[in-house]
Short mmCIF file of C-alpha atoms in Angstrom, two decimals:
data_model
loop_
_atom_site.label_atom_id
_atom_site.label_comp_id
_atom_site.label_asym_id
_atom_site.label_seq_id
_atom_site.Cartn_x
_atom_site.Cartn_y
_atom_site.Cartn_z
CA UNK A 1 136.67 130.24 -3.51
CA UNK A 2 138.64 128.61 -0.50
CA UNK A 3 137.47 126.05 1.36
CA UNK A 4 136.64 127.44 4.53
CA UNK A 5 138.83 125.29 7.38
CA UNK A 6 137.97 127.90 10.15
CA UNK A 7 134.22 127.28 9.82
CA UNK A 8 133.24 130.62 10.12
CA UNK A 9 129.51 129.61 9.93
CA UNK A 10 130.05 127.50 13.21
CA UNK A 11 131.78 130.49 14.78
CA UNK A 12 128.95 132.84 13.98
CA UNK A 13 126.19 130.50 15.48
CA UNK A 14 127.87 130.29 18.60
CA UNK A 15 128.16 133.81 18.90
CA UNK A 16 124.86 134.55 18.49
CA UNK A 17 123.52 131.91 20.44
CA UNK A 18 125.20 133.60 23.09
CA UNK A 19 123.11 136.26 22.90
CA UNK A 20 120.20 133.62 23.91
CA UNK A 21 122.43 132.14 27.10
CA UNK A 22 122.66 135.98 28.22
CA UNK A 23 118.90 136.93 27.61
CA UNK A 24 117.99 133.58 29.48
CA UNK A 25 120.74 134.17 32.31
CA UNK A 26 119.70 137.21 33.08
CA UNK A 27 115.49 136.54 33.32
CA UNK A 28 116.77 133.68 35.46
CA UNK A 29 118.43 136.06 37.96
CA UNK A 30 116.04 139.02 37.46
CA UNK A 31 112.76 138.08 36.07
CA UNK A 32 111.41 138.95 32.92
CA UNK A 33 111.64 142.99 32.60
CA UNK A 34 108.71 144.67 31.21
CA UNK A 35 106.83 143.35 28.32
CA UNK A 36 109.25 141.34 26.98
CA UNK A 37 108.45 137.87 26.59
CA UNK A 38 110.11 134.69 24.48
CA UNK A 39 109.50 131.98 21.64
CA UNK A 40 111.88 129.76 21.83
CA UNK A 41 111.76 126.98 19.21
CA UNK A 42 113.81 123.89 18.95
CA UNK A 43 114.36 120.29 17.47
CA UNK A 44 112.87 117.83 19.85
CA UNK A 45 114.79 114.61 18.94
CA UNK A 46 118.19 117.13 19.31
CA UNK A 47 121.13 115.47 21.09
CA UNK A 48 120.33 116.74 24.96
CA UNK A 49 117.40 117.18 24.48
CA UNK A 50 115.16 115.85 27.82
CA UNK A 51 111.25 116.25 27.95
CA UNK A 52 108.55 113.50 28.61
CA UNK A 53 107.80 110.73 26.63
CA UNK A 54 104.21 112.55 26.33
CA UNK A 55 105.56 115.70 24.54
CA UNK A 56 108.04 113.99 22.67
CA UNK A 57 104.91 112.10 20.78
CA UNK A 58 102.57 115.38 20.75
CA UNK A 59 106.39 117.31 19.52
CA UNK A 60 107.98 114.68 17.56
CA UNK A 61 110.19 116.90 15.39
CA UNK A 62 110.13 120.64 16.81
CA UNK A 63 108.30 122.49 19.45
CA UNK A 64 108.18 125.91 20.71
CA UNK A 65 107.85 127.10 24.40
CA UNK A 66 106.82 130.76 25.37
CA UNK A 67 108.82 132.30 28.34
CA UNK A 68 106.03 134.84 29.76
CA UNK A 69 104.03 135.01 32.72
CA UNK A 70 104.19 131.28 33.40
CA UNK A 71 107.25 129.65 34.16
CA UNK A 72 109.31 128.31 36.88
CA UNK A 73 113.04 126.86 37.50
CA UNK A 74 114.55 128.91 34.84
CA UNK A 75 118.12 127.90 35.12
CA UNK A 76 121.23 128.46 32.61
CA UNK A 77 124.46 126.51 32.44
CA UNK A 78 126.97 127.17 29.88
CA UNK A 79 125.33 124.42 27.28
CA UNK A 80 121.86 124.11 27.80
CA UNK A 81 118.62 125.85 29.52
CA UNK A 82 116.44 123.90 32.09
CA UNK A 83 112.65 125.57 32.30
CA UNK A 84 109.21 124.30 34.19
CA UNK A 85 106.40 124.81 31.80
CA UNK A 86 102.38 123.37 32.22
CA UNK A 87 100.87 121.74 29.06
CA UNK A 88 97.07 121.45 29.17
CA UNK A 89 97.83 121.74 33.04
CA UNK A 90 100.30 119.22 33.63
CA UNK A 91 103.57 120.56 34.70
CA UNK A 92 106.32 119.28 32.68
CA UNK A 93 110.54 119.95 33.23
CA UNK A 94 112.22 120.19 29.65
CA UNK A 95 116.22 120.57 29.34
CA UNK A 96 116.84 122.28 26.23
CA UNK A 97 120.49 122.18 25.18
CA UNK A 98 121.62 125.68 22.86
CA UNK A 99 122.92 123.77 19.96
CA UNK A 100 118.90 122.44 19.56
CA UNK A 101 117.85 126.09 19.36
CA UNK A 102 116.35 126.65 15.93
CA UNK A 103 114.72 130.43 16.86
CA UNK A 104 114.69 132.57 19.23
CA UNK A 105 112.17 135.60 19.28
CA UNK A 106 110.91 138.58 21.89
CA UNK A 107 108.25 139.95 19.68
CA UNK A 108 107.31 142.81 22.00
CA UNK A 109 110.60 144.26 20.22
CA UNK A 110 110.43 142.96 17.24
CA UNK A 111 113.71 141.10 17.36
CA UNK A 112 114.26 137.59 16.21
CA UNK A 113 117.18 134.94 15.73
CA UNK A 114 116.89 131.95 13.49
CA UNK A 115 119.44 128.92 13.50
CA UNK A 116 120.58 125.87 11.16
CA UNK A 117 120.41 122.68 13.47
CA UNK A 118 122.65 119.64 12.59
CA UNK A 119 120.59 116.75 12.25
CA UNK A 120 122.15 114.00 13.70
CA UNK A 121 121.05 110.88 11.64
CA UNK A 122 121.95 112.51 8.48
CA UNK A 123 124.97 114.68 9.34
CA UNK A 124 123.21 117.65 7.52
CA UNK A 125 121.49 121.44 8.21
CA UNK A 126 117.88 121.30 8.84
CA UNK A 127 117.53 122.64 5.45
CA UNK A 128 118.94 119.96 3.93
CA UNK A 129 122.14 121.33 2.94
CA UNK A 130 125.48 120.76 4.54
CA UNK A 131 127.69 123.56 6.32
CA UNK A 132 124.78 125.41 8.01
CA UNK A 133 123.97 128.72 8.02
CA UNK A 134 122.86 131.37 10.68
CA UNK A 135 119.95 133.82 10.15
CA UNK A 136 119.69 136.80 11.88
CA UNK A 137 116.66 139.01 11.54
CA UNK A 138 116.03 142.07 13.44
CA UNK A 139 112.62 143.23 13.06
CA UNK A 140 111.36 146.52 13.97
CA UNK A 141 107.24 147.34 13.35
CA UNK A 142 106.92 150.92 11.70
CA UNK A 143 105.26 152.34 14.57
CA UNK A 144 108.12 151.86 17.25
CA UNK A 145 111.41 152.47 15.02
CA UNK A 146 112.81 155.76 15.10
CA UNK A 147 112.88 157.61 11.99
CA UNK A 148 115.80 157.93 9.83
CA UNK A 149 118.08 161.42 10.10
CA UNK A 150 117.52 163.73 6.85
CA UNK A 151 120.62 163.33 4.61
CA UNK A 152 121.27 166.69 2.80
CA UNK A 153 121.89 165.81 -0.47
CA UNK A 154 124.10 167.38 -3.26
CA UNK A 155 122.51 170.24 -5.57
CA UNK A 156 120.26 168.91 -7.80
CA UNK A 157 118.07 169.96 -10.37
CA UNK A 158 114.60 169.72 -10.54
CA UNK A 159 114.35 166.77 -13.09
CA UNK A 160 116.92 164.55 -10.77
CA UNK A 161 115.17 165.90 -7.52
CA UNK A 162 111.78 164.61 -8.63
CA UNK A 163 112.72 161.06 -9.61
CA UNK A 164 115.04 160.96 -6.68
CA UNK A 165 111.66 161.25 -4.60
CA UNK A 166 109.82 158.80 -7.15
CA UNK A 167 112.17 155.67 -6.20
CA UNK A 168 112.58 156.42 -2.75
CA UNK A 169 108.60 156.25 -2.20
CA UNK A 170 108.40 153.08 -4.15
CA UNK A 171 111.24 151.82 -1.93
CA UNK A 172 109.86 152.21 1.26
CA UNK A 173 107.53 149.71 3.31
CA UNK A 174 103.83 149.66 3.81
CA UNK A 175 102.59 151.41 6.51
CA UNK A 176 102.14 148.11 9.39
CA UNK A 177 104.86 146.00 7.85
CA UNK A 178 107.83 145.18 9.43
CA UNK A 179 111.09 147.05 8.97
CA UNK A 180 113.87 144.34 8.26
CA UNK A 181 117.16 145.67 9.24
CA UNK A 182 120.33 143.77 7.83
CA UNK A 183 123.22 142.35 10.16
CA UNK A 184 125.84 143.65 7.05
CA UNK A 185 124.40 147.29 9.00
CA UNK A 186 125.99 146.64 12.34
CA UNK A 187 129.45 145.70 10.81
CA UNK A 188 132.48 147.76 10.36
CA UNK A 189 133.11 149.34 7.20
CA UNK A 190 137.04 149.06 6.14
#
């Protein structure tokens, strides 16, 4: 294979990363609608990255912050997020730049986002490898996702009909887990 000169990895973690600047954007401007509510994780010693010298000990590596009921100065620049948050009471200021977003999750819809961060010391992925790539999980619990439309299928005969049924119960998910839908779904097929 071609080495890839475009970096199409790069291109696809900005893209969805975007999708985090316009969640955050918009709670900034609106509030958080409904029951939504966010984990945000991210690499503490990240390029940008500003917090106190107190969390950077307790978070030396990666932290996570939960956008919910408790927040304040939720602003949103191009780059980077800026968010008030109290730990153990004491109110603390952290600027989180985008590129040090390793996941992003609103589990009252199931729906997560997981990124590759470059570490800077080493020049590699935080999983060790070297170009990164982008994860994208959309999760849907059993109980909330619509059910699937009944495909009619072709004439078959009894014997076909019967195993037909066999594999698709083995195939599908336990009642309570997660339904994990694959990005190669939302793309166009040529």
């Amino acid at each position: 294979m071609a080495a890839d000169l475009i970096r199409y990895d790069l291109l696809v973690q900005d893209a969805v990363r975007g999708v985090v600047r316009k969640v955050l954007s918009d709670v900034a401007r609106d509030g958080v609608p409904g029951e939504h509510h966010f984990y945000i994780g991210f690499r503490t010693h990240a390029r940008g990255v500003r917090l106190s010298s107190r969390m950077r000990e307790l978070y030396p590596d990666e932290m996570t912050i939960v956008l919910q009921h408790q927040f304040w100065d939720l602003s949103v620049t191009g780059e980077a997020f800026e968010v008030g948050l109290s730990f153990q009471n004491i109110p603390e200021m952290l600027l989180i730049p985008f590129d040090a977003v390793t996941r992003f999750a609103d589990p009252s819809v199931g729906f997560e986002l997981q990124f590759s961060v470059e570490d800077e010391a080493a020049g590699v992925s935080d999983t060790g490898s070297s170009p990164p790539q982008t994860a994208v999980s959309i999760l849907e619990p059993l109980a909330q996702a619509p059910p699937l439309p009944e495909a009619k299928p072709a004439k078959q005969t009894k014997k076909t009909s019967e195993a037909a049924k066999a594999e698709g119960a083995a195939a599908k998910p336990h009642k309570g887990e997660p339904k994990v839908v694959s990005i190669e779904t939302f793309r166009k097929k040529s």
